[in-house]
Amino acid sequence: MGAPQQVWSDGTRLFVAEFSNHRVLIFNRIPTTNGAAADIVIGQPDMTSGAANQGGNPGPNTLRGPVGVWSDGNRLIIGESENHRILIFNRIPTANNASADVVIGQADFTTRTSGCAANKLGRAQGVFSDGKRLIAAEWNNARILIWNSVPTTSNVSADVVVGQKDFTSCAVNQGGSAAANTFGINNFGPTIYAGRLFVPDRNNNRVLVWNRIPTENNTPADIVIGQPNFTTTSAGTTAAKLNAPRTVFSDGKRLFITDDSNSRVLIFNIGSSAIDLSPQFKQGKAVLGKVFWDLNGNGRQDRVLPSLPGTLPRNDGAVEERGIEGVKVVSDTGIYAITDQDGKYHFPFIETGQRLLKIDPSTLPEGAIITTESPRKVTITEGILTKVSFGVKLPEASIEHRAESIGTPSAPSPLHSPDLPFLQVSISEDATKLSPHLFVSAKEEKDRIIFTIQCNYFLFIERAELKLYDQNYELLRSIPLPKPLPLYYELPQAEISTHQSLFYQLSVFDKEGREDRTGIGVLRIS
């Protein structure tokens, strides 16, 4: 290989971007032995060629300095540095020298000019999609671009810019010093996990984290990793420092950061909670806390009887009152934090002195009563971690109703969608603990039907079935889906060509055999 850059797997294939050989290699199976040969090459006519743009001008089948690569098992997206563009293949290529379907950053496939605009790129780097949005980093423009949906036509403008005040500004650190809303020269590999955006900021020696995907330009980050605050940029070799981080990735339990100039990979054990940044908290000006179910109303998070709803098992076998997800905690300085799925929140950097913190009651479950002081006056001291937690209690009637409503879902019925996904039964006995999302849609495309699946708890799914019904609600087929649950499933239209309407439903099952189902969708077949 020649200067391999980003690598990616869709769970089956392995994709490798090769900068110096101006190609992307596809291994149809992740290699299990040394020296495995790739199956497909993109950007070159064969496996032995390696010229930039195949020795000529750019085209839909050429590459010049690819850096980023991403796939969901159906589409392939490549970030191409030296052609200042992103190529999108609507299907994973199965033959060498395949042509892209869509180009982003250029007006057409034969242009390769750099630019600073909503529809231009300056040395595209890492690319990533959460199945909905497309996110791209740029070396030259010190910014991250976000498309709210993956483009299906060429030359589409981005919807949001992060790191700059607008689409026509491209200065490093916005022409000044590092801040929560700026980037240095290189942002190599952005990623999204659990609704958070992670971006390595190479020249500022840090990784920036947004707790929500930005929807407005110039949105500041919520968390900084590798620095004690958003204005420091010094490199270091301790557990709390970074030196030119290059990529970031999460498997849901851990956060991995490639620390390039330190020749190491740092691993943060984040589990199902928010990122544990305790090394930063110890350096001061930080608030850490929790919003929890205060079942007995005493203002403290106690160990209680395991039979009570709203409790959480501990590692030592005891049970404690559970945290509440999605509650907004507000500071009088104007900043706020949202509690994670364990009820935890934090302000990684807050002004020293007397501060007021309070819960936004509009973000609490209906009927909830705050059992601790809110607003609460706290003293923020340089170098000291401040801990502030809030208790919340529901009226007794609400607690009893909530406890009764959670249990094993009702028996499967093709035209019934349960009120409560099994994830809340399998993982939590508190209906406010999680917000599972399961949805399926269908559309006709040429000679096939494409089902699009949205799910935010696929790691807990043991098996899944896509059920198809005719216009009389008679079951046509029950299609087992692979594990992990795919984002897309294609069905040849010829298999159902005799039907005018197709009804469909997705069923998923956990390890205990409990089922969650989407509602019934309908597709009119032309």
Steps between C-alpha positions, in 0.01 A plus 500: 500500500597862454433726801176339620271753666151437635374142531139399542290187526127455447517184710572280200736683264819692572565831320844666490581844354851512349629855463816437295352233273192715437256220558261335745529126556201283588538164672168315473577328830710633784833317460579228753854426375803714419562614145138478383431649157226755440204401285415835341686823427334840460679785322721280283436268203680210671695398810841592352426861397552791738508831311307804622175531303626203294760728341248752368223733612249427776202284418228303679731196507826668608655602831777735609609468861198333663497535879153423636283196437165393644230246416175373649514181297303653214656836415869587482622854574858615437665823617751600233763750616684603184191517276321704770187289482288221645389209283183305578430155356134406543596132497815330626711438188539137401749559218822697460503859373135570588364851448344709776138612478530832684778756547499758782733801511520540123254600231576182304730198498771669288564808718748504791516857637526575871258751651335644809123483456205283594548293184881496494770307683864565583683166518221277625609268780293262714137428410227345711126440493263396778266360236328834465752784490831529316789658690833597345824651628728730301875560536515845336181660627520420874138389517252215504215495249168330573240398243171421673448214257748309286495675159348312210596759236832669430620844616261516796577769759554412865232596752719576803861609553682437828825679585419814301241776535376450142569306180735762351733525801784248513776638725675279755341556843283762328805726470567505874567260785351159566149493646204265532383598151830488306730248334867488411630396159412131492181325604554147378225263604167614647259242636155484658393269779182508710407840359836660584749644252872432560762694302881472535655850485854403406688829519329604822595163656147414608175323418178702510167343592149632434229336712251567220563511126527872414208645306632858484823647367786570742355285780759467782605159631380377839808300600872514426729197536875549524491851648392644836284759320403619154774765469806285577673324209823358645599143419587244766556134578290448814168312510318834480700645208525443124755578230354540151203259530403358163186288526229417750261206517256344746362147522240611755701384800832669432628815333819451297726792406809458281759733655721539194810682623504299822489176296220354709128434522309624805194307617228656715261251662172683453257204533139611471571827678627835383871525432708469815727801495607488863862597420365835378268548796797473734651803331219721620217736403266206442162384629391137503165372619195286450122529482346193663170347610473593868253227595483582870525876453801552728713687245772232486569215258450204733531125484144370503302179465557333160127442457432873464457648150760761411792308652833402353717194585854583612819303448509410869155338485319790666232708332488879476255760378531537124608807303266677254597559138430815297469757781646845433717650775552874452768737632452873560789554256271386218652158438309178555551124496264210423509190719612179332328162524639452853372841611851650505587848380808718514632844417866439406581871529301757697591844636625512858312673782140479619283326240137393484406160360144383444290238325286607206162361619368483143745214434379287793246217469141616541402544864857487630586680824853630569603384848824697525568873488468643148634756420798416717788734587842339460855627526729418207865497605806473276645148519206344685233274351154611615233230530133601482216247471124547486226267622163457328193316623175402331162500678429154646219433252733566208766267641249219549362544149850507352597180682187319384547609139838332460525129445513239230349633174171356384492202266604582143234612260580598140303823517588601854785723614579475872495813712835425660808369315659188650821691565332672792406160638835335432729777619292724719188483712454875481305628202682833509846343494533457125345634183519208254423570137405236243363588157490353150403660168492374140536647151512375142826548312533360148449123527519473877341609824731652758408483868670759722535410868555744785590362842700640792533176698616249239773371734228342715325327210565127469294441184259686274230421243348711224141387444319569173120487457277531195206741465282251691750492790598144414861425586712474185846457644690520824858598419773442761739796512871467574665598826589780564179654372572661159407856410360383165345185356435451129225278358474428125168641383440192288437301817183700574411629153148355507394720790378860481566579864756372743462524876814455705607483864832453677524274807812484718579265788738516794693208651201412718277465194297812578371686200474862393316592179459806284163614376369374167630684194345495154661533158297551183673305225503660157 
